[in-house]
Coordinates of C-alpha atoms in Angstrom, one line a residue:
M1 CA 11.0 130.5 10.2
S2 CA 7.6 128.5 10.9
Q3 CA 4.9 129.5 8.7
T4 CA 2.5 129.7 11.3
K5 CA 4.1 132.6 12.8
K6 CA 3.1 136.2 11.5
F7 CA 5.2 139.3 12.5
I8 CA 3.2 142.5 12.4
I9 CA 5.6 145.3 12.9
D10 CA 5.1 149.0 13.6
F11 CA 7.1 151.4 11.7
D12 CA 7.7 154.7 13.4
S13 CA 10.0 154.3 16.5
T14 CA 10.3 150.5 16.0
F15 CA 11.1 150.0 12.3
T16 CA 12.8 153.2 12.4
Q17 CA 14.6 154.9 15.3
V18 CA 12.3 157.9 14.7
E19 CA 8.6 159.4 14.4
A20 CA 8.7 160.0 10.3
L21 CA 6.4 163.2 10.9
D22 CA 8.7 164.8 13.5
I23 CA 11.5 164.3 10.9
L24 CA 9.0 165.9 7.9
G25 CA 8.6 168.5 10.4
E26 CA 12.2 169.5 10.5
I27 CA 12.1 169.4 6.8
S28 CA 9.0 171.6 5.9
L29 CA 9.6 173.9 8.8
S30 CA 13.0 174.7 8.0
G31 CA 13.3 178.6 8.1
D32 CA 10.2 179.0 9.6
P33 CA 10.8 181.6 12.5
K34 CA 8.6 179.5 14.9
A35 CA 10.2 176.1 13.7
E36 CA 11.1 175.0 17.3
E37 CA 7.8 175.8 18.8
K38 CA 5.9 174.1 15.9
L39 CA 8.3 171.0 16.1
Q40 CA 7.9 170.7 20.0
A41 CA 4.4 171.1 19.5
I42 CA 4.4 168.0 16.9
K43 CA 6.3 165.9 19.2
D44 CA 3.8 166.6 22.0
I45 CA 0.8 165.7 19.9
T46 CA 2.6 162.6 18.6
D47 CA 3.3 161.2 22.2
K48 CA -0.1 161.9 23.3
G49 CA -1.5 160.1 20.5
M50 CA 1.2 156.9 21.3
E51 CA 0.0 156.7 24.7
G52 CA -3.6 157.0 23.7
S53 CA -4.5 160.2 25.7
V54 CA -5.8 161.8 22.4
T55 CA -7.5 159.9 19.7
F56 CA -5.2 159.1 16.8
R57 CA -7.1 160.9 14.2
E58 CA -7.2 163.9 16.2
S59 CA -3.5 163.6 16.7
L60 CA -3.0 163.1 12.7
E61 CA -5.3 166.0 12.1
L62 CA -3.4 168.4 14.3
R63 CA 0.2 167.4 13.4
L64 CA -0.5 167.6 9.4
D65 CA -2.0 171.0 10.2
I66 CA 1.2 172.4 11.9
L67 CA 3.6 170.5 9.2
K68 CA 2.4 172.3 5.9
A69 CA 4.5 169.9 4.0
N70 CA 4.3 169.0 0.3
K71 CA 5.2 166.1 -2.1
A72 CA 8.7 167.2 -2.9
Q73 CA 9.8 166.9 0.6
I74 CA 8.9 163.3 0.8
S75 CA 12.0 162.3 -1.1
D76 CA 14.1 164.3 1.6
L77 CA 12.3 162.4 4.2
I78 CA 13.0 159.1 2.7
D79 CA 16.6 159.9 2.7
A80 CA 16.7 160.8 6.1
L81 CA 14.7 157.7 7.5
K82 CA 17.0 155.5 5.5
K83 CA 19.8 156.6 7.7
K84 CA 17.5 156.0 10.9
V85 CA 16.3 152.4 10.5
S86 CA 16.8 150.8 14.1
K87 CA 20.0 149.3 14.7
S88 CA 18.7 145.8 15.5
F89 CA 16.5 145.6 12.2
E90 CA 19.8 146.4 10.3
R91 CA 21.7 143.5 12.2
N92 CA 18.5 141.1 11.3
K93 CA 18.3 142.1 7.6
E94 CA 18.9 138.8 6.4
F95 CA 15.9 137.3 8.9
L96 CA 13.8 140.0 7.3
Q97 CA 14.5 139.1 3.6
E98 CA 14.4 135.2 4.1
N99 CA 11.0 135.7 6.1
A100 CA 9.3 138.4 4.0
D101 CA 6.0 136.5 3.1
D102 CA 5.3 136.3 7.1
I103 CA 6.4 139.9 8.0
F104 CA 3.6 142.7 7.6
I105 CA 4.3 146.5 8.1
I106 CA 0.8 147.9 9.9
S107 CA 1.4 151.4 10.8
N108 CA -0.6 154.6 11.2
G109 CA 2.3 156.5 9.3
F110 CA 2.1 156.8 5.4
K111 CA 2.8 154.5 2.5
D112 CA 4.3 157.6 0.7
F113 CA 7.5 157.1 2.7
I114 CA 7.1 153.5 4.4
I115 CA 7.3 151.2 1.4
P116 CA 10.6 152.7 -0.1
I117 CA 12.3 152.0 3.3
V118 CA 11.0 148.7 3.9
A119 CA 11.5 147.5 0.5
D120 CA 15.2 147.5 1.3
Y121 CA 14.6 144.9 3.6
G122 CA 12.8 142.8 1.3
I123 CA 9.4 143.3 2.7
K124 CA 6.7 143.4 0.0
K125 CA 4.8 146.3 -1.1
E126 CA 1.5 144.4 -0.7
N127 CA 2.5 143.4 3.2
V128 CA 2.3 147.2 3.9
F129 CA -0.8 148.9 5.5
A130 CA -0.6 152.4 6.3
N131 CA -2.2 155.8 5.6
E132 CA -1.9 157.7 2.3
F133 CA -1.6 161.4 1.9
V134 CA -3.9 163.3 -0.3
Y135 CA -2.3 166.0 -2.2
D136 CA -3.8 169.2 -4.1
E137 CA -2.4 170.2 -7.6
S138 CA 0.6 172.1 -6.5
G139 CA 1.5 168.7 -4.5
K140 CA 1.0 170.4 -0.9
I141 CA -0.3 167.6 1.7
V142 CA -4.0 168.9 2.4
D143 CA -5.4 165.6 3.8
F144 CA -5.1 162.2 4.2
N145 CA -7.5 159.1 2.9
R146 CA -10.2 159.2 5.6
D147 CA -11.6 156.0 4.4
N148 CA -8.5 154.2 5.4
P149 CA -9.3 152.3 8.7
L150 CA -5.6 153.1 9.7
S151 CA -6.8 156.9 9.6
K152 CA -9.3 156.1 12.5
N153 CA -9.1 154.8 16.2
N154 CA -8.2 151.1 16.5
G155 CA -7.6 151.2 12.9
K156 CA -4.6 148.3 13.2
A157 CA -7.1 146.0 14.7
E158 CA -9.6 146.5 12.0
T159 CA -6.8 146.2 9.2
I160 CA -5.9 142.7 10.7
K161 CA -9.4 141.5 10.4
K162 CA -9.6 142.6 6.9
I163 CA -6.1 140.8 6.3
N164 CA -7.2 137.6 7.8
L165 CA -4.0 136.0 8.6
E166 CA -3.7 132.7 9.6
G167 CA -1.6 131.0 12.2
D168 CA 0.2 132.9 15.5
I169 CA 0.6 136.7 15.3
Y170 CA 3.1 138.4 17.0
V171 CA 2.9 142.5 17.1
I172 CA 6.1 144.5 17.6
G173 CA 5.6 148.1 18.3
D174 CA 5.9 151.1 20.7
G175 CA 2.7 152.6 20.9
Y176 CA -0.8 152.1 22.4
T177 CA -2.3 151.4 19.0
D178 CA 0.0 148.3 18.7
Y179 CA -1.3 147.0 22.1
E180 CA -4.7 147.4 20.9
I181 CA -4.5 144.7 18.3
K182 CA -3.6 142.2 21.2
A183 CA -6.7 144.0 23.4
S184 CA -8.9 143.0 20.5
G185 CA -8.0 139.3 20.8
L186 CA -6.2 139.5 17.0
A187 CA -2.8 138.5 18.2
N188 CA -0.9 136.0 20.3
K189 CA 1.4 138.2 21.9
F190 CA 2.3 141.9 22.0
Y191 CA 5.9 142.9 22.5
A192 CA 6.7 146.4 23.5
F193 CA 9.7 147.8 21.4
T194 CA 12.0 149.8 23.5
E195 CA 15.1 149.9 21.4
N196 CA 14.3 153.6 20.6
V197 CA 11.6 155.0 23.1
H198 CA 10.1 153.4 26.4
R199 CA 6.6 154.1 26.8
P200 CA 5.6 153.0 30.3
K201 CA 2.1 152.9 30.0
V202 CA 2.6 150.7 26.8
A203 CA 5.3 148.8 28.4
S204 CA 2.9 147.9 31.3
Q205 CA 0.1 146.2 28.8
A206 CA 2.8 144.0 27.2
D207 CA 3.5 140.4 27.2
H208 CA 7.1 140.8 26.7
V209 CA 9.4 144.2 26.9
A210 CA 11.8 143.9 23.8
P211 CA 14.8 146.2 23.9
S212 CA 15.5 144.9 20.4
L213 CA 14.5 142.5 17.6
D214 CA 17.5 140.2 18.7
E215 CA 15.4 139.6 21.7
I216 CA 12.1 138.7 20.0
L217 CA 13.9 136.2 17.6
Y218 CA 15.8 134.8 20.5
I219 CA 12.8 134.0 22.9
N220 CA 11.0 132.6 19.7
K221 CA 14.2 130.5 18.7
L222 CA 14.3 132.3 15.3
N223 CA 17.8 134.2 15.9
T224 CA 19.9 132.2 13.4
K225 CA 22.5 134.8 13.3
F226 CA 23.8 134.9 16.9
S227 CA 23.8 132.1 19.4
Y228 CA 23.1 134.7 22.3
P229 CA 21.0 137.8 21.7
K230 CA 22.7 141.3 22.0
S231 CA 19.8 142.4 24.1
R232 CA 20.8 140.3 26.8
I233 CA 24.4 141.3 27.2
K234 CA 24.7 143.6 30.0
V235 CA 27.5 146.1 30.0
L236 CA 28.5 148.3 33.2
L237 CA 30.4 151.2 32.4
L238 CA 32.0 153.2 35.4
E239 CA 34.2 156.2 36.1
N240 CA 32.5 158.5 33.3
V241 CA 33.4 156.9 30.3
H242 CA 32.8 159.1 27.4
P243 CA 29.5 159.1 25.7
I244 CA 30.8 158.1 22.4
G245 CA 32.0 154.6 23.9
V246 CA 28.1 154.4 25.5
E247 CA 26.5 155.0 22.4
L248 CA 28.3 152.6 20.5
L249 CA 27.9 149.7 22.9
K250 CA 23.9 150.8 22.8
E251 CA 23.8 150.8 19.2
E252 CA 25.0 147.4 19.3
G253 CA 22.2 146.3 20.9
Y254 CA 23.7 145.7 24.7
Q255 CA 21.8 146.7 27.7
V256 CA 24.2 149.3 29.2
E257 CA 24.3 151.0 32.6
V258 CA 26.6 153.8 33.1
V259 CA 28.0 154.7 36.9
S260 CA 29.9 158.0 37.2
S261 CA 32.4 157.0 39.9
A262 CA 34.6 154.1 40.6
M263 CA 33.2 151.2 42.9
S264 CA 34.8 149.6 45.9
E265 CA 35.6 145.9 45.9
E266 CA 32.3 145.2 47.7
E267 CA 30.1 147.3 45.6
L268 CA 31.6 146.0 42.4
C269 CA 31.3 142.1 43.8
E270 CA 27.6 142.9 44.3
K271 CA 27.0 144.7 40.8
I272 CA 29.3 142.6 38.5
Q273 CA 27.0 139.2 39.1
N274 CA 25.0 139.5 35.9
V275 CA 27.2 141.7 33.7
S276 CA 28.7 140.5 30.6
I277 CA 31.0 143.3 29.9
L278 CA 32.7 145.6 32.3
G279 CA 34.5 149.0 31.2
I280 CA 36.6 150.8 33.8
R281 CA 39.3 153.2 33.8
S282 CA 42.3 153.6 36.1
K283 CA 40.5 153.7 39.8
T284 CA 38.5 150.7 39.8
N285 CA 40.3 147.7 41.0
V286 CA 39.0 144.4 39.3
T287 CA 40.3 141.8 41.9
K288 CA 40.4 137.9 42.4
K289 CA 37.3 138.6 44.9
V290 CA 35.4 140.8 42.3
L291 CA 36.0 138.2 39.5
E292 CA 34.9 135.1 41.7
N293 CA 31.6 136.7 41.8
A294 CA 31.5 137.8 37.9
N295 CA 29.4 134.6 36.7
R296 CA 28.7 136.0 33.5
L297 CA 31.7 138.1 32.5
I298 CA 32.9 137.9 29.0
A299 CA 35.4 140.9 28.5
I300 CA 36.9 143.7 30.3
G301 CA 37.5 147.2 28.7
A302 CA 40.1 149.2 30.4
F303 CA 39.3 152.6 28.9
C304 CA 42.8 153.8 29.8
I305 CA 46.6 152.3 28.9
G306 CA 47.1 150.7 32.2
T307 CA 45.5 147.4 33.1
N308 CA 47.5 146.9 36.4
Q309 CA 44.2 147.4 38.1
I310 CA 42.5 144.4 36.7
D311 CA 43.9 140.5 38.1
L312 CA 45.0 139.5 34.7
E313 CA 45.8 135.9 35.8
T314 CA 42.6 135.4 37.1
C315 CA 40.8 136.7 34.3
Q316 CA 42.8 134.2 32.1
E317 CA 41.8 131.2 34.3
K318 CA 38.2 132.4 33.6
G319 CA 38.3 133.0 30.3
I320 CA 37.6 136.8 30.2
A321 CA 39.4 138.6 27.7
V322 CA 40.8 142.3 28.5
F323 CA 41.4 144.9 26.1
N324 CA 42.7 148.3 26.8
A325 CA 43.6 151.3 24.6
P326 CA 47.6 151.4 24.4
F327 CA 47.8 154.1 21.9
S328 CA 44.6 156.3 22.1
N329 CA 46.0 159.0 24.7
T330 CA 49.5 158.9 23.8
R331 CA 49.6 162.3 22.2
S332 CA 47.7 164.0 25.0
V333 CA 50.0 162.6 27.7
V334 CA 53.1 163.6 25.8
E335 CA 51.9 167.2 25.1
M336 CA 51.2 167.7 29.2
A337 CA 54.8 166.5 29.7
I338 CA 56.1 168.7 27.5
A339 CA 54.1 171.5 28.8
E340 CA 54.9 170.8 32.5
I341 CA 58.6 170.5 31.8
I342 CA 58.5 174.2 30.2
F343 CA 56.4 175.4 33.1
L344 CA 58.9 174.2 35.7
M345 CA 62.1 175.2 33.6
R346 CA 60.6 178.8 33.6
G347 CA 58.8 178.8 37.0
F348 CA 55.7 179.7 35.4
F349 CA 53.5 178.2 38.1
D350 CA 54.9 180.2 41.1
K351 CA 54.9 183.4 39.0
S352 CA 51.3 182.8 38.1
V353 CA 50.2 182.2 41.7
N354 CA 52.1 185.4 42.7
M355 CA 50.3 187.2 40.1
H356 CA 47.1 186.2 41.4
Q357 CA 48.2 187.5 45.1
G358 CA 49.0 190.9 43.4
K359 CA 52.8 190.2 43.5
W360 CA 54.9 191.4 40.4
D361 CA 58.4 189.5 39.9
K362 CA 59.9 190.3 36.7
S363 CA 63.0 188.7 37.6
A364 CA 64.6 185.8 35.2
S365 CA 66.4 184.2 38.2
G366 CA 65.9 180.5 38.0
S367 CA 64.3 180.6 34.5
F368 CA 65.7 178.5 31.7
E369 CA 65.1 177.5 28.1
I370 CA 64.6 174.0 27.7
R371 CA 66.8 173.8 24.5
G372 CA 70.1 172.1 25.2
K373 CA 69.0 170.4 28.4
K374 CA 69.3 166.7 29.1
L375 CA 65.8 165.0 29.5
G376 CA 65.6 161.4 31.0
I377 CA 63.0 159.5 29.8
V378 CA 62.3 156.4 32.1
G379 CA 60.1 153.9 30.2
Y380 CA 60.3 153.9 26.4
G381 CA 57.0 152.5 25.5
N382 CA 54.4 154.6 23.3
I383 CA 54.4 157.5 25.3
G384 CA 58.3 157.7 26.3
A385 CA 59.0 157.3 22.7
Q386 CA 56.8 159.8 21.3
L387 CA 57.9 162.3 23.9
S388 CA 61.6 161.6 22.7
V389 CA 60.7 162.9 19.3
L390 CA 59.0 165.7 20.2
A391 CA 61.5 166.8 23.0
E392 CA 64.2 166.3 20.5
N393 CA 62.6 168.4 17.8
M394 CA 62.5 171.2 20.5
G395 CA 66.3 171.0 20.9
M396 CA 66.6 168.8 23.9
N397 CA 69.1 166.0 24.3
V398 CA 67.4 163.0 25.1
F399 CA 68.3 159.9 27.2
Y400 CA 66.3 156.8 27.9
Y401 CA 66.4 153.9 30.2
D402 CA 64.0 150.6 30.0
V403 CA 64.1 147.3 31.1
I404 CA 63.4 145.8 27.8
E405 CA 65.7 146.3 24.8
K406 CA 63.8 149.5 22.7
L407 CA 65.2 150.8 19.7
A408 CA 66.2 154.4 19.9
L409 CA 64.3 157.0 18.1
G410 CA 66.0 159.8 16.4
N411 CA 69.3 160.9 18.3
A412 CA 68.1 159.6 21.5
T413 CA 70.6 157.6 23.8
K414 CA 69.8 154.4 25.7
L415 CA 71.5 154.1 29.2
D416 CA 72.4 151.0 30.7
S417 CA 70.7 151.8 34.1
L418 CA 68.3 154.1 35.9
D419 CA 70.7 155.5 38.2
Q420 CA 73.0 156.6 35.3
L421 CA 70.1 158.3 33.7
L422 CA 69.4 160.1 37.1
E423 CA 72.9 161.4 37.6
T424 CA 72.9 162.6 34.0
C425 CA 69.7 164.6 33.3
D426 CA 68.3 168.0 34.0
I427 CA 64.6 166.6 33.9
V428 CA 63.6 163.3 34.4
S429 CA 60.2 162.2 33.2
L430 CA 58.4 158.8 34.3
H431 CA 56.7 156.6 31.8
V432 CA 56.3 153.3 33.0
D433 CA 53.7 150.9 33.7
G434 CA 52.2 149.9 37.3
R435 CA 53.6 146.5 37.8
K436 CA 54.5 145.7 41.3
D437 CA 58.4 145.8 40.6
N438 CA 57.9 149.7 39.9
N439 CA 56.5 150.3 43.5
C440 CA 58.6 153.0 44.7
L441 CA 61.0 152.9 41.7
L442 CA 62.0 156.4 42.8
D443 CA 62.6 156.2 46.4
K444 CA 64.7 158.2 48.8
K445 CA 68.1 156.9 47.6
R446 CA 67.2 157.3 44.0
I447 CA 65.8 160.7 44.2
Q448 CA 69.0 161.8 46.0
K449 CA 71.1 160.5 42.8
M450 CA 69.4 163.0 40.8
K451 CA 71.2 165.8 39.8
K452 CA 70.8 169.0 42.1
G453 CA 68.4 171.4 40.7
A454 CA 66.7 168.7 38.6
I455 CA 63.2 168.5 38.2
L456 CA 60.9 165.4 38.2
V457 CA 57.8 164.7 35.9
N458 CA 55.5 162.0 36.9
L459 CA 52.8 161.0 34.7
S460 CA 52.8 157.2 35.3
R461 CA 51.3 155.4 38.3
G462 CA 51.1 156.9 42.0
H463 CA 53.2 154.3 43.5
V464 CA 56.1 154.6 41.1
V465 CA 57.5 157.7 43.5
E466 CA 57.9 157.9 47.3
I467 CA 56.0 160.6 48.2
E468 CA 57.6 161.6 51.5
A469 CA 61.0 161.4 49.8
L470 CA 60.1 163.7 46.8
K471 CA 58.6 166.3 49.6
E472 CA 61.9 166.2 51.2
A473 CA 63.9 166.6 48.3
M474 CA 61.6 169.7 47.2
E475 CA 61.9 171.2 50.7
S476 CA 65.8 170.7 50.6
G477 CA 66.0 172.1 47.6
H478 CA 67.8 169.4 46.0
L479 CA 65.2 169.3 43.6
R480 CA 64.0 172.7 41.9
G481 CA 60.5 171.5 40.7
C482 CA 58.0 168.8 40.1
A483 CA 55.0 168.0 38.5
V484 CA 52.5 165.0 39.6
D485 CA 49.6 163.8 38.1
V486 CA 49.2 160.5 39.6
F487 CA 49.4 159.8 43.6
P488 CA 49.3 156.3 45.5
E489 CA 45.9 157.4 46.9
E490 CA 43.4 159.1 44.8
P491 CA 39.7 160.3 45.2
K492 CA 37.1 158.1 43.8
N493 CA 35.1 160.7 42.4
N494 CA 35.0 164.5 42.0
S495 CA 33.2 165.2 45.4
E496 CA 36.1 163.5 47.4
P497 CA 38.6 165.6 49.1
F498 CA 42.4 165.4 47.7
V499 CA 44.8 165.1 50.3
S500 CA 48.6 165.1 49.8
E501 CA 51.9 165.8 51.4
L502 CA 52.8 167.6 48.5
I503 CA 50.3 170.4 48.6
G504 CA 51.7 174.1 49.0
L505 CA 55.1 173.1 47.9
P506 CA 57.0 175.5 45.6
N507 CA 57.2 175.1 41.7
T508 CA 55.2 172.1 42.5
I509 CA 52.3 171.4 39.5
L510 CA 49.7 169.0 41.0
T511 CA 46.9 167.7 38.6
P512 CA 44.0 165.2 39.1
H513 CA 45.2 162.3 36.8
I514 CA 44.4 164.1 33.7
G515 CA 47.2 163.2 31.4
G516 CA 44.9 161.6 29.0
S517 CA 42.0 163.7 29.9
T518 CA 41.5 165.7 26.7
L519 CA 38.6 165.4 24.6
E520 CA 40.4 163.8 21.4
A521 CA 42.2 161.2 23.8
Q522 CA 38.6 160.1 25.4
E523 CA 37.0 160.0 22.1
N524 CA 40.0 157.9 20.7
I525 CA 39.6 155.6 23.7
A526 CA 36.0 155.7 23.5
R527 CA 35.9 154.5 19.9
F528 CA 38.7 152.0 20.0
V529 CA 38.0 149.6 23.5
P530 CA 34.1 149.2 22.5
G531 CA 35.4 148.3 18.9
K532 CA 38.0 145.8 20.3
I533 CA 35.3 144.5 22.6
M534 CA 32.3 144.0 20.0
E535 CA 34.9 142.6 17.5
Y536 CA 35.7 139.9 20.1
I537 CA 32.2 138.8 20.8
N538 CA 31.0 139.0 17.1
T539 CA 34.0 137.4 15.7
G540 CA 36.3 135.8 18.3
N541 CA 39.2 138.2 17.4
T542 CA 41.5 138.6 20.2
F543 CA 43.9 141.0 18.4
N544 CA 45.2 143.7 20.9
S545 CA 43.9 141.7 23.9
V546 CA 46.3 142.0 26.9
N547 CA 45.7 138.6 28.4
F548 CA 44.7 136.2 25.6
P549 CA 46.6 134.9 22.9
N550 CA 46.2 137.3 20.0
I551 CA 44.5 136.0 16.7
Q552 CA 43.7 138.1 13.9
L553 CA 40.9 136.3 12.2
P554 CA 39.6 136.2 8.5
F555 CA 35.8 137.1 7.5
L556 CA 33.8 134.4 8.1
K557 CA 31.4 133.5 5.2
D558 CA 28.9 130.2 5.0
A559 CA 30.1 128.6 8.2
H560 CA 29.8 128.6 11.8
R561 CA 32.3 129.7 14.2
L562 CA 33.1 127.8 17.5
I563 CA 35.3 129.1 20.4
H564 CA 37.0 127.0 22.7
I565 CA 39.0 128.4 25.4
H566 CA 41.2 125.9 27.4
Q567 CA 44.1 125.4 30.0
N568 CA 47.1 125.2 28.2
E569 CA 47.8 121.6 28.2
P570 CA 48.6 118.9 25.4
G571 CA 46.0 117.3 23.2
V572 CA 43.3 119.7 23.5
L573 CA 43.2 120.5 19.9
A574 CA 43.0 117.0 19.1
K575 CA 40.2 116.1 21.3
I576 CA 38.5 118.9 19.5
N577 CA 38.8 117.5 16.0
Q578 CA 38.0 114.0 17.0
I579 CA 34.7 114.8 18.6
L580 CA 34.0 117.1 15.3
A581 CA 34.9 113.8 13.4
N582 CA 32.8 111.4 15.5
F583 CA 29.7 113.8 14.6
E584 CA 30.9 114.0 10.9
I585 CA 31.3 117.7 10.9
N586 CA 34.0 119.2 8.2
I587 CA 36.4 121.9 9.6
V588 CA 36.5 124.9 7.1
G589 CA 39.2 126.5 8.9
Q590 CA 41.0 126.3 12.4
Y591 CA 43.1 128.9 14.3
L592 CA 45.2 128.0 17.5
K593 CA 47.2 130.2 19.6
T594 CA 48.7 129.6 23.1
N595 CA 50.4 131.5 25.9
E596 CA 51.9 130.1 29.1
K597 CA 48.5 129.7 30.7
I598 CA 45.5 129.1 28.2
G599 CA 44.9 128.0 24.8
Y600 CA 42.6 129.7 22.1
V601 CA 41.1 127.7 19.3
I602 CA 38.6 128.9 16.7
T603 CA 36.9 126.5 14.6
D604 CA 35.0 127.2 11.4
I605 CA 32.4 124.3 10.3
D606 CA 30.2 124.2 7.2
K607 CA 27.2 122.6 8.8
A608 CA 24.8 122.9 11.7
Y609 CA 25.9 121.9 15.0
S610 CA 23.9 119.3 17.1
S611 CA 23.6 119.7 20.8
D612 CA 25.3 116.6 21.3
A613 CA 28.3 117.7 19.5
I614 CA 28.3 121.0 21.5
E615 CA 28.0 119.3 25.0
A616 CA 31.0 117.0 24.0
L617 CA 33.1 120.0 23.1
K618 CA 32.1 121.6 26.5
T619 CA 32.9 118.8 28.5
I620 CA 36.6 118.4 27.2
P621 CA 38.9 118.3 30.3
G622 CA 40.5 121.6 30.9
T623 CA 37.9 123.6 29.0
I624 CA 37.4 126.9 30.6
R625 CA 34.7 128.7 28.3
F626 CA 33.2 127.9 25.1
R627 CA 31.1 130.0 22.8
M628 CA 29.4 129.7 19.3
L629 CA 29.1 132.7 17.2
Y630 CA 26.8 131.6 14.0

């Protein structure tokens, strides 16, 4: 960093995610019957002080009086604060350590806990300016050093005058006292830091509203770790993605917008224009038209198993990586299939409805165990295979059919055709994907091939079964039961009505596409998909991508990583290497993988790259997208 730039950083809610005195209150008031009321009072006083509506000294006096803390509790506070350092400061720890001479902490907090926290980030003790507690003989906090200018109004400005810093001074903070430094004419710029808390009154006075430290370093051309700040990566999450997924992406430093419902093609075309990462579930269709409007899209996360709602080919052509969660909800879907098979075989659903209507039917007629029955599984992927294992353990005879050769698990029997399976089995459970070839896979002709009195379970895709034909088979008695979780047309959100020809049929279980909707499954998906997207953005790793060549990359150390996505045509790798040779850039490691459409090259180099070299790499014929990571 240029020696003319000095950064003054606030501590509470800036360097850390929290207000330290709020946390000290939670420690010191533990066991107090009025703890909740007192903690809320401390927070209210803190906010008023930060916004400038009460004087700082007054807010400090009021909070310490409520806290009733002691010296022994400061150690517990330090332990708690070390776990609450702001994520973007953690990400840029190396920057803080390398530029320790030019970084100052000026805070209205207290040295007692600030110095041990910031020391881990290389910040010098002599560069920390803060208040000091006054203790009595027993170690109780009874006051603060009232001679310290930071205990008074406008104390930060007065402190900076005494330090007499030279060069450009940039202030990073979340409170009104930080703005006062700029207002006093002692700083070149004030950055309102909003990663942890957004105070509108403070932000309105700022030269720049900064959602993270990454953003500040980027606009000052100091961000050496990432070629593009994470704070500028916009994420759009649709269809009630689990909060864990939302939080993980926010913690990474991205700007995250959450929409509870799906979007139409027109809505998404408008919304996606400045989005870098899109997260969807099964109801949102990412069409060619949508992708033509996606000017900045890097990756799509399908928070589900299927990806047929996404135009994968166009994503490839535009260099957009797509990730899904192929295993995360497997158990949930399988348990639902088992439950529905038992319910249908026993007639539980109709008996329950009758009971709610006051009808008592204790007859065993039409009620069967599943043990010894023949289960036919159509689609022997992750879900079909696990269903096979659990069903066999429950005493069922398992048969399966798949267009791809799959190894039988346990004593399952592979059948040569779908028709053979339909004619053989008492229960048919569908677990195929949503490809066009599977449209009306079970049409009227095939449903008629099923054994009379058989039951059908569809937890795959709505268009796989011809609904009118299924209705006829149920009404005629050819089938004795069915369970359907997916439909050709589904409501976009919970407020839209559900319409289906299957409503009201006997021994028919209808569920609102909830096969994978358990807390466990949604949490697994919410952790898995963001993890893969962040790994791709941070390292270039494409392992588990459904449309990119899969590359598992080694850990990068002491090198720069260049990513080149191109049309799969001969000679591209040679051109990349020739350009690097022309600029005398040595290759540390290189990884290439292709599929039928695109090539994916990762090149690690051991020296800083020039802008001319980068431009040359970007203009290689056939280039789809080029990224620099470090």
